[in-house]
Tab-separated table of C-alpha atoms in Angstrom:
chain	number	residue	atom	x	y	z
Q	1	MET	CA	-8.484	14.664	-15.302
Q	2	PRO	CA	-5.822	16.444	-16.275
Q	3	PRO	CA	-5.611	19.296	-18.768
Q	4	PRO	CA	-3.851	19.088	-22.034
Q	5	VAL	CA	-0.123	19.359	-21.864
Q	6	SER	CA	2.322	21.404	-23.559
Q	7	ALA	CA	3.084	18.584	-25.992
Q	8	ASP	CA	-0.593	18.696	-26.937
Q	9	ARG	CA	0.375	22.231	-28.667
Q	10	PRO	CA	1.122	22.388	-32.627
Q	11	PRO	CA	4.559	22.227	-33.435
Q	12	ALA	CA	6.484	24.720	-35.210
Q	13	GLY	CA	6.128	24.632	-38.588
Q	14	HIS	CA	3.240	22.428	-39.024
Q	15	PRO	CA	0.327	23.385	-41.388
Q	16	GLU	CA	-2.630	24.285	-38.992
Q	17	GLY	CA	-5.493	22.846	-41.541
Q	18	ALA	CA	-6.245	19.213	-40.498
Q	19	PRO	CA	-5.760	16.651	-43.353
Q	20	SER	CA	-8.393	14.476	-44.514
Q	21	GLY	CA	-7.580	11.056	-42.578
Q	22	GLN	CA	-6.545	12.851	-39.469
Q	23	VAL	CA	-7.472	10.731	-36.279
Q	24	GLY	CA	-7.406	13.137	-33.032
Q	25	ARG	CA	-8.791	11.540	-29.454
Q	26	ALA	CA	-10.629	12.963	-26.644
Q	27	GLU	CA	-11.917	12.417	-23.383
Q	28	TRP	CA	-14.584	13.942	-21.275
Q	29	GLY	CA	-14.877	14.009	-17.698
Q	30	LEU	CA	-18.218	13.551	-15.760
Q	31	LEU	CA	-17.006	14.213	-11.947
Q	32	THR	CA	-15.104	17.139	-13.222
Q	33	ASP	CA	-17.315	18.739	-16.284
Q	34	GLU	CA	-13.469	18.655	-17.915
Q	35	ALA	CA	-12.278	17.817	-21.197
Q	36	ASP	CA	-8.971	16.302	-22.611
Q	37	TRP	CA	-8.120	16.550	-26.434
Q	38	SER	CA	-5.225	15.914	-28.421
Q	39	VAL	CA	-3.880	18.737	-30.717
Q	40	GLU	CA	-5.298	16.718	-34.174
Q	41	LEU	CA	-8.710	16.868	-32.613
Q	42	TYR	CA	-8.548	20.116	-32.547
Q	43	ARG	CA	-7.006	20.973	-35.854
Q	44	ILE	CA	-9.917	18.704	-37.283
Q	45	LEU	CA	-12.572	21.341	-35.852
Q	46	GLY	CA	-10.358	23.851	-36.745
Q	47	LEU	CA	-10.033	25.331	-33.330
Q	48	ASP	CA	-6.943	27.224	-31.156
Q	49	PRO	CA	-5.223	24.527	-29.288
Q	50	SER	CA	-4.845	27.131	-26.652
Q	51	VAL	CA	-8.010	27.754	-25.895
Q	52	PRO	CA	-10.000	24.915	-23.227
Q	53	ALA	CA	-11.440	21.743	-24.985
Q	54	LEU	CA	-15.499	22.141	-25.327
Q	55	THR	CA	-17.125	20.255	-22.641
Q	56	LEU	CA	-19.739	17.555	-23.504
Q	57	ASP	CA	-22.671	20.089	-23.711
Q	58	GLU	CA	-20.376	22.699	-25.626
Q	59	LEU	CA	-19.759	20.008	-28.365
Q	60	PRO	CA	-22.922	20.251	-30.232
Q	61	ALA	CA	-22.651	24.214	-31.081
Q	62	LEU	CA	-20.279	22.807	-34.105
Q	63	VAL	CA	-21.875	19.861	-35.128
Q	64	HIS	CA	-24.295	20.625	-38.058
Q	65	GLU	CA	-28.041	21.139	-36.907
Q	66	GLU	CA	-29.321	18.245	-39.088
Q	67	ASP	CA	-26.687	15.847	-37.254
Q	68	ARG	CA	-27.154	17.222	-33.481
Q	69	PRO	CA	-29.982	14.491	-32.712
Q	70	ARG	CA	-27.294	12.220	-33.934
Q	71	LEU	CA	-24.895	13.246	-31.786
Q	72	THR	CA	-27.146	13.291	-29.012
Q	73	ALA	CA	-28.244	9.884	-29.095
Q	74	MET	CA	-24.893	8.153	-29.202
Q	75	VAL	CA	-23.368	10.371	-26.506
Q	76	THR	CA	-26.876	9.293	-24.135
Q	77	GLY	CA	-26.494	5.723	-25.340
Q	78	CYS	CA	-22.631	5.541	-24.239
Q	79	LEU	CA	-23.382	7.107	-21.314
Q	80	VAL	CA	-26.820	6.124	-20.140
Q	81	ASP	CA	-26.354	2.333	-21.421
Q	82	ALA	CA	-22.791	2.382	-21.320
Q	83	ARG	CA	-23.152	1.370	-24.896
Q	84	PRO	CA	-19.593	2.010	-27.619
Q	85	ILE	CA	-19.935	4.855	-29.686
Q	86	ASP	CA	-19.810	4.246	-33.335
Q	87	GLY	CA	-21.033	6.828	-36.057
Q	88	GLU	CA	-20.429	10.024	-38.159
Q	89	PHE	CA	-21.519	13.917	-38.190
Q	90	ARG	CA	-20.984	16.915	-39.823
Q	91	VAL	CA	-19.002	19.405	-38.237
Q	92	ARG	CA	-19.241	23.363	-38.924
Q	93	ARG	CA	-15.673	24.958	-38.600
Q	94	PRO	CA	-15.009	28.329	-37.475
Q	95	ASP	CA	-14.530	29.431	-41.172
Q	96	ASP	CA	-17.813	27.974	-42.244
Q	97	SER	CA	-16.242	24.756	-44.065
Q	98	VAL	CA	-17.811	21.372	-43.213
Q	99	ARG	CA	-15.788	18.461	-42.352
Q	100	THR	CA	-17.592	14.629	-42.048
Q	101	VAL	CA	-16.144	12.792	-39.026
Q	102	HIS	CA	-16.209	9.536	-37.801
Q	103	MET	CA	-16.468	9.034	-34.287
Q	104	THR	CA	-15.798	5.725	-31.989
Q	105	GLY	CA	-15.734	5.339	-28.026
Q	106	GLU	CA	-16.472	4.051	-25.128
Q	107	PRO	CA	-17.454	4.932	-21.736
Q	108	VAL	CA	-14.921	4.527	-18.762
Q	109	LEU	CA	-16.361	2.712	-15.781
Q	110	SER	CA	-15.751	3.023	-11.755
Q	111	ALA	CA	-15.048	0.058	-9.566
Q	112	ASP	CA	-18.952	0.029	-8.435
Q	113	GLY	CA	-19.938	0.438	-12.507
Q	114	GLY	CA	-20.677	3.834	-12.920
Q	115	THR	CA	-19.685	5.863	-15.671
Q	116	VAL	CA	-17.130	8.453	-14.544
Q	117	SER	CA	-15.957	9.710	-18.526
Q	118	MET	CA	-16.559	9.002	-21.938
Q	119	TRP	CA	-13.380	8.685	-24.135
Q	120	ALA	CA	-13.618	8.712	-27.755
Q	121	VAL	CA	-11.496	9.064	-31.419
Q	122	ILE	CA	-12.501	10.909	-34.177
Q	123	ARG	CA	-11.498	10.984	-37.947
Q	124	ASP	CA	-12.051	13.504	-40.717
Q	125	VAL	CA	-13.476	11.135	-43.495
Q	126	SER	CA	-14.897	14.246	-45.889
Q	127	GLU	CA	-12.766	13.137	-48.609
Q	128	LEU	CA	-13.435	9.739	-48.368
Q	129	ARG	CA	-17.477	10.341	-48.221
Q	130	LEU	CA	-16.634	13.040	-51.044
Q	131	HIS	CA	-15.308	9.807	-53.545
Q	132	GLY	CA	-17.102	7.386	-51.932
Q	133	HIS	CA	-14.793	5.065	-50.766
Q	134	SER	CA	-15.439	2.882	-47.652
Q	135	LEU	CA	-13.417	3.798	-43.833
Q	136	ASP	CA	-10.435	2.192	-43.441
Q	137	THR	CA	-10.216	0.367	-39.995
Q	138	VAL	CA	-8.854	2.271	-37.412
Q	139	PRO	CA	-7.587	0.946	-34.438
Q	140	LEU	CA	-8.752	2.642	-31.403
Q	141	PRO	CA	-6.397	4.134	-28.900
Q	142	VAL	CA	-7.363	2.787	-25.050
Q	143	ARG	CA	-8.597	5.585	-23.020
Q	144	ARG	CA	-6.321	6.695	-20.622
Q	145	ALA	CA	-8.084	6.084	-16.998
Q	146	HIS	CA	-9.207	8.519	-14.732
Q	147	LEU	CA	-6.035	8.300	-12.589
Q	148	GLU	CA	-7.496	8.351	-8.823
Q	149	GLY	CA	-5.505	6.195	-6.177
Q	150	PRO	CA	-5.024	6.883	-2.807
Q	151	PRO	CA	-4.034	10.379	-1.348
Q	152	THR	CA	-0.205	9.134	-0.796
Q	153	LEU	CA	0.027	8.964	-4.497
Q	154	ASP	CA	0.506	11.918	-6.749
Q	155	LEU	CA	-0.366	10.860	-10.594
Q	156	ALA	CA	-0.359	12.093	-13.610
Q	157	ALA	CA	0.290	10.503	-17.224
Q	158	HIS	CA	1.470	11.846	-20.617
Q	159	HIS	CA	0.464	10.187	-23.982
Q	160	MET	CA	2.737	10.231	-27.116
Q	161	PRO	CA	0.580	9.276	-30.432
Q	162	GLY	CA	2.629	7.224	-32.829
Q	163	ALA	CA	4.073	7.757	-36.166
Q	164	PRO	CA	1.812	7.120	-39.245
Q	165	PRO	CA	1.095	4.275	-40.219
Q	166	VAL	CA	-1.236	3.662	-37.548
Q	167	THR	CA	-0.815	0.352	-35.937
Q	168	ALA	CA	-3.165	-2.406	-34.685
Q	169	ALA	CA	-2.114	-1.557	-31.197
Q	170	ALA	CA	-2.754	0.966	-28.710
Q	171	ASP	CA	-1.499	1.978	-25.390
Q	172	TRP	CA	-3.262	1.501	-21.902
Q	173	CYS	CA	-2.750	3.283	-19.132
Q	174	ASP	CA	-4.919	2.784	-15.684
Q	175	VAL	CA	-5.250	3.111	-11.902
Q	176	LEU	CA	-7.863	1.654	-9.784
Q	177	GLU	CA	-8.181	2.253	-5.928
Q	178	LEU	CA	-8.998	-1.068	-4.126
Q	179	PRO	CA	-10.475	-2.134	-0.918
Q	180	GLY	CA	-8.190	-0.648	2.194
Q	181	GLY	CA	-7.043	1.677	0.150
Q	182	ALA	CA	-4.329	0.147	-1.828
Q	183	ALA	CA	-3.822	0.861	-5.453
Q	184	LEU	CA	-3.581	-1.177	-8.951
Q	185	LEU	CA	-0.776	0.618	-11.434
Q	186	SER	CA	-0.507	-0.722	-14.920
Q	187	VAL	CA	0.413	-0.002	-18.386
Q	188	GLY	CA	0.590	-1.948	-21.185
Q	189	ASP	CA	-0.146	-2.354	-25.068
Q	190	LEU	CA	-3.429	-3.918	-25.983
Q	191	THR	CA	-3.917	-5.559	-29.689
Q	192	GLY	CA	-7.412	-6.556	-30.920
Q	193	PRO	CA	-11.234	-5.413	-30.748
Q	194	ASP	CA	-12.317	-6.224	-27.452
Q	195	ARG	CA	-10.148	-4.293	-25.608
Q	196	ALA	CA	-12.810	-3.311	-22.853
Q	197	THR	CA	-13.853	-6.785	-21.590
Q	198	LEU	CA	-9.972	-7.258	-20.996
Q	199	LEU	CA	-9.675	-4.357	-19.080
Q	200	GLY	CA	-12.739	-5.284	-17.326
Q	201	ALA	CA	-11.209	-8.414	-16.514
Q	202	VAL	CA	-8.088	-6.555	-15.112
Q	203	HIS	CA	-9.935	-4.584	-12.764
Q	204	GLY	CA	-12.134	-7.652	-11.455
Q	205	LEU	CA	-8.892	-9.524	-10.951
Q	206	ALA	CA	-7.876	-6.830	-8.925
Q	207	LEU	CA	-10.710	-5.824	-6.956
Q	208	ALA	CA	-10.799	-9.574	-5.784
Q	209	GLY	CA	-7.364	-9.591	-4.808
Q	210	ILE	CA	-5.497	-11.222	-7.331
Q	211	HIS	CA	-1.860	-9.702	-7.347
Q	212	PRO	CA	0.335	-8.881	-10.534
Q	213	SER	CA	2.168	-11.951	-11.300
Q	214	GLN	CA	-0.956	-14.092	-10.890
Q	215	LEU	CA	-3.307	-11.546	-12.857
Q	216	LEU	CA	-0.987	-11.451	-15.824
Q	217	ALA	CA	-0.899	-15.268	-16.112
Q	218	THR	CA	-4.391	-15.549	-15.899
Q	219	LEU	CA	-5.154	-13.081	-18.481
Q	220	ASP	CA	-2.865	-15.113	-20.672
Q	221	GLN	CA	-5.604	-17.704	-20.525
Q	222	LEU	CA	-8.728	-15.869	-21.083
Q	223	ASP	CA	-11.013	-16.703	-24.263
Q	224	THR	CA	-10.970	-13.472	-25.849
Q	225	THR	CA	-9.550	-11.622	-29.477
Q	226	THR	CA	-7.835	-8.932	-27.808
Q	227	SER	CA	-3.711	-9.611	-26.512
Q	228	LEU	CA	-1.879	-8.041	-23.965
Q	229	ARG	CA	1.737	-7.194	-24.816
Q	230	GLY	CA	4.429	-5.178	-22.958
Q	231	ALA	CA	2.441	-4.624	-19.645
Q	232	VAL	CA	3.542	-3.308	-16.192
Q	233	CYS	CA	1.062	-4.301	-13.678
Q	234	CYS	CA	1.846	-3.042	-10.037
Q	235	HIS	CA	0.151	-3.084	-6.717
Q	236	TYR	CA	0.651	-0.196	-3.659
Q	237	GLU	CA	-0.137	-0.514	-0.499
Q	238	PRO	CA	0.182	2.945	1.476
Q	239	GLN	CA	0.250	1.713	4.869
Q	240	ASN	CA	4.032	0.112	4.603
Q	241	ARG	CA	4.705	2.024	1.094
Q	242	ASN	CA	4.988	-1.453	0.048
Q	243	PHE	CA	5.284	-1.560	-3.977
Q	244	THR	CA	4.856	-5.165	-5.882
Q	245	TRP	CA	5.156	-6.004	-9.686
Q	246	ALA	CA	5.198	-7.868	-12.546
Q	247	ARG	CA	5.592	-7.293	-16.242
Q	248	SER	CA	4.836	-8.906	-19.678
Q	249	GLY	CA	7.591	-8.362	-22.000
Q	250	ARG	CA	10.354	-6.098	-21.755
Q	251	PRO	CA	9.385	-2.538	-20.085
Q	252	VAL	CA	10.444	-2.591	-16.061
Q	253	PRO	CA	9.358	0.857	-13.916
Q	254	LEU	CA	11.881	3.463	-13.802
Q	255	LEU	CA	12.779	4.487	-10.304
Q	256	PHE	CA	14.230	8.046	-9.142
Q	257	ARG	CA	15.182	8.687	-5.862
Q	258	GLU	CA	17.354	11.551	-4.360
Q	259	GLY	CA	17.841	12.957	-7.978
Q	260	THR	CA	19.399	9.410	-9.418
Q	261	GLY	CA	16.928	7.213	-11.639
Q	262	ARG	CA	17.441	3.559	-12.215
Q	263	ARG	CA	15.787	0.908	-13.948
Q	264	LEU	CA	14.196	-1.718	-11.230
Q	265	THR	CA	15.343	-5.388	-10.924
Q	266	ALA	CA	13.287	-7.420	-13.493
Q	267	PRO	CA	11.575	-11.185	-11.716
Q	268	ASP	CA	13.015	-13.650	-13.291
Q	269	ASP	CA	11.408	-16.140	-11.543
Q	270	PRO	CA	7.605	-16.842	-9.994
Q	271	PRO	CA	6.639	-16.629	-6.555
Q	272	PRO	CA	7.170	-19.669	-4.431
Q	273	GLY	CA	4.089	-22.087	-4.534
Q	274	VAL	CA	2.251	-19.552	-7.345
Q	275	ASP	CA	1.244	-21.065	-10.643
Q	276	SER	CA	2.226	-18.353	-12.910
Q	277	PRO	CA	4.894	-17.695	-15.545
Q	278	TYR	CA	5.523	-14.240	-14.393
Q	279	GLY	CA	8.046	-13.637	-11.777
Q	280	GLN	CA	7.152	-10.882	-9.209
Q	281	ALA	CA	9.215	-8.230	-7.446
Q	282	GLU	CA	8.986	-6.090	-4.118
Q	283	LEU	CA	10.702	-3.003	-2.832
Q	284	THR	CA	9.607	-0.134	-0.052
Q	285	LEU	CA	9.003	3.177	-1.317
Q	286	ARG	CA	10.039	6.204	0.257
Q	287	PRO	CA	8.144	9.596	0.351
Q	288	GLY	CA	9.272	11.750	-2.178
Q	289	ASP	CA	10.097	8.880	-4.528
Q	290	LEU	CA	9.317	9.167	-8.196
Q	291	LEU	CA	8.601	6.215	-10.287
Q	292	LEU	CA	7.861	6.411	-14.090
Q	293	LEU	CA	5.959	3.179	-15.566
Q	294	HIS	CA	6.054	3.038	-19.411
Q	295	THR	CA	4.454	1.085	-22.197
Q	296	GLU	CA	6.883	-1.237	-24.615
Q	297	ARG	CA	7.107	0.855	-27.472
Q	298	LEU	CA	8.913	4.001	-25.717
Q	299	SER	CA	12.469	3.024	-27.315
Q	300	GLU	CA	15.695	2.534	-25.888
Q	301	PRO	CA	17.078	5.619	-26.461
Q	302	ASP	CA	13.757	7.677	-24.992
Q	303	VAL	CA	14.303	5.512	-21.998
Q	304	ALA	CA	17.898	6.177	-21.858
Q	305	HIS	CA	17.448	9.794	-21.943
Q	306	LEU	CA	14.622	9.746	-19.430
Q	307	LEU	CA	16.706	8.092	-16.551
Q	308	GLY	CA	19.577	11.292	-17.193
Q	309	LEU	CA	16.572	13.758	-15.916
Q	310	GLY	CA	17.027	12.394	-12.780
Q	311	PRO	CA	18.311	15.583	-11.059
Q	312	ARG	CA	15.429	17.932	-13.337
Q	313	LEU	CA	12.507	15.359	-12.428
Q	314	GLY	CA	13.954	15.520	-8.505
Q	315	THR	CA	13.185	19.041	-8.513
Q	316	ALA	CA	9.550	18.890	-9.701
Q	317	ARG	CA	7.117	18.694	-6.816
Q	318	THR	CA	4.096	17.331	-8.683
Q	319	ALA	CA	3.101	14.797	-10.613
Q	320	ARG	CA	1.555	17.367	-13.263
Q	321	LYS	CA	4.870	19.313	-13.559
Q	322	CYS	CA	6.816	15.770	-14.144
Q	323	VAL	CA	4.648	15.385	-17.002
Q	324	ARG	CA	5.409	18.807	-18.211
Q	325	LEU	CA	9.038	18.005	-18.150
Q	326	LEU	CA	8.535	14.419	-20.325
Q	327	ALA	CA	6.444	16.215	-22.734
Q	328	GLY	CA	9.288	18.644	-23.879
Q	329	GLU	CA	11.478	15.468	-23.680
Q	330	LEU	CA	9.466	12.888	-25.754
Q	331	GLY	CA	8.936	12.848	-28.827
Q	332	ALA	CA	6.141	11.033	-30.687
Q	333	GLY	CA	6.243	6.866	-30.516
Q	334	GLN	CA	8.114	5.057	-33.313
Q	335	ASP	CA	6.241	1.988	-33.761
Q	336	GLY	CA	2.658	3.342	-32.293
Q	337	ASP	CA	0.894	4.822	-29.308
Q	338	ALA	CA	3.526	5.254	-26.525
Q	339	CYS	CA	2.748	6.008	-22.646
Q	340	VAL	CA	4.175	7.104	-19.334
Q	341	LEU	CA	2.056	7.102	-16.084
Q	342	VAL	CA	4.123	9.152	-13.573
Q	343	VAL	CA	3.764	8.173	-9.726
Q	344	ARG	CA	5.406	10.526	-7.271
Q	345	VAL	CA	4.977	9.237	-3.342
Q	346	SER	CA	3.895	12.094	-1.378
Q	347	GLY	CA	3.455	10.182	1.783
């Protein structure tokens, strides 16, 4: 899991105090024992964003001593029994002020069903509790997946939290290594409460060998309260660097080659003999190629700006360096969370 990038640090002139109702996000990796926090979570907890985020073992030190058993039970249930987290506890900030926070989240599972990380959304509800108000429903941003694909791909992601008011949809960014060394790369927007079921279906279909256009068509037919929109699903074969992709909605991948960026041509028709409303396109990538997959809520001016960054992205030798560049160039999503997945072909 990559560490927080520079865009997660407080912008100049932003107050350090966390207003009640502010929402932060976190992901804790179990394989590396690393943590990734948004700057909003640092503000809620009264911590300096320039210091490393607390691990799960360190987090209870901030929690009120009476509430630590409650936090331990929630985290254990999530990591051991794969149960969603939904509960409240008090935190004691370094200035000795006490805040009440509401924590929701889910485990992130690997292809074999093991837990690789835990993501969570934490909201300051101090004033709501003080005045006896109920907690408004807060949509959960979908977790940024543990980005681990074939060794020939260098991967990193950049998340842009949406400007208020928070919408009911959230971004999704995922990489799944498939049998034989191939990979599923996907980004999109999800709306509805049953997001874990839909993401599980994406993994199951990909592991069964279903390619992008048919995968999107099958998701449309699922009986679930969660819907998928603005999605790009891609299949990558490292042996021949074949890249196959389909989309639902507006976004298309951006390809940067030799310092020049362009939109890939969107497929208009479904593949012959395939019962799917979605078209599918293919191209052969080259070592050094850079792909940017983005969600639908990245604005058209932002996409145009990204295409103009070709020469600068061409000098960035790693996906993580590309993310640092993007973090300095892109602002918050205009209509909700937005996400960019950087895919660099290294071999």
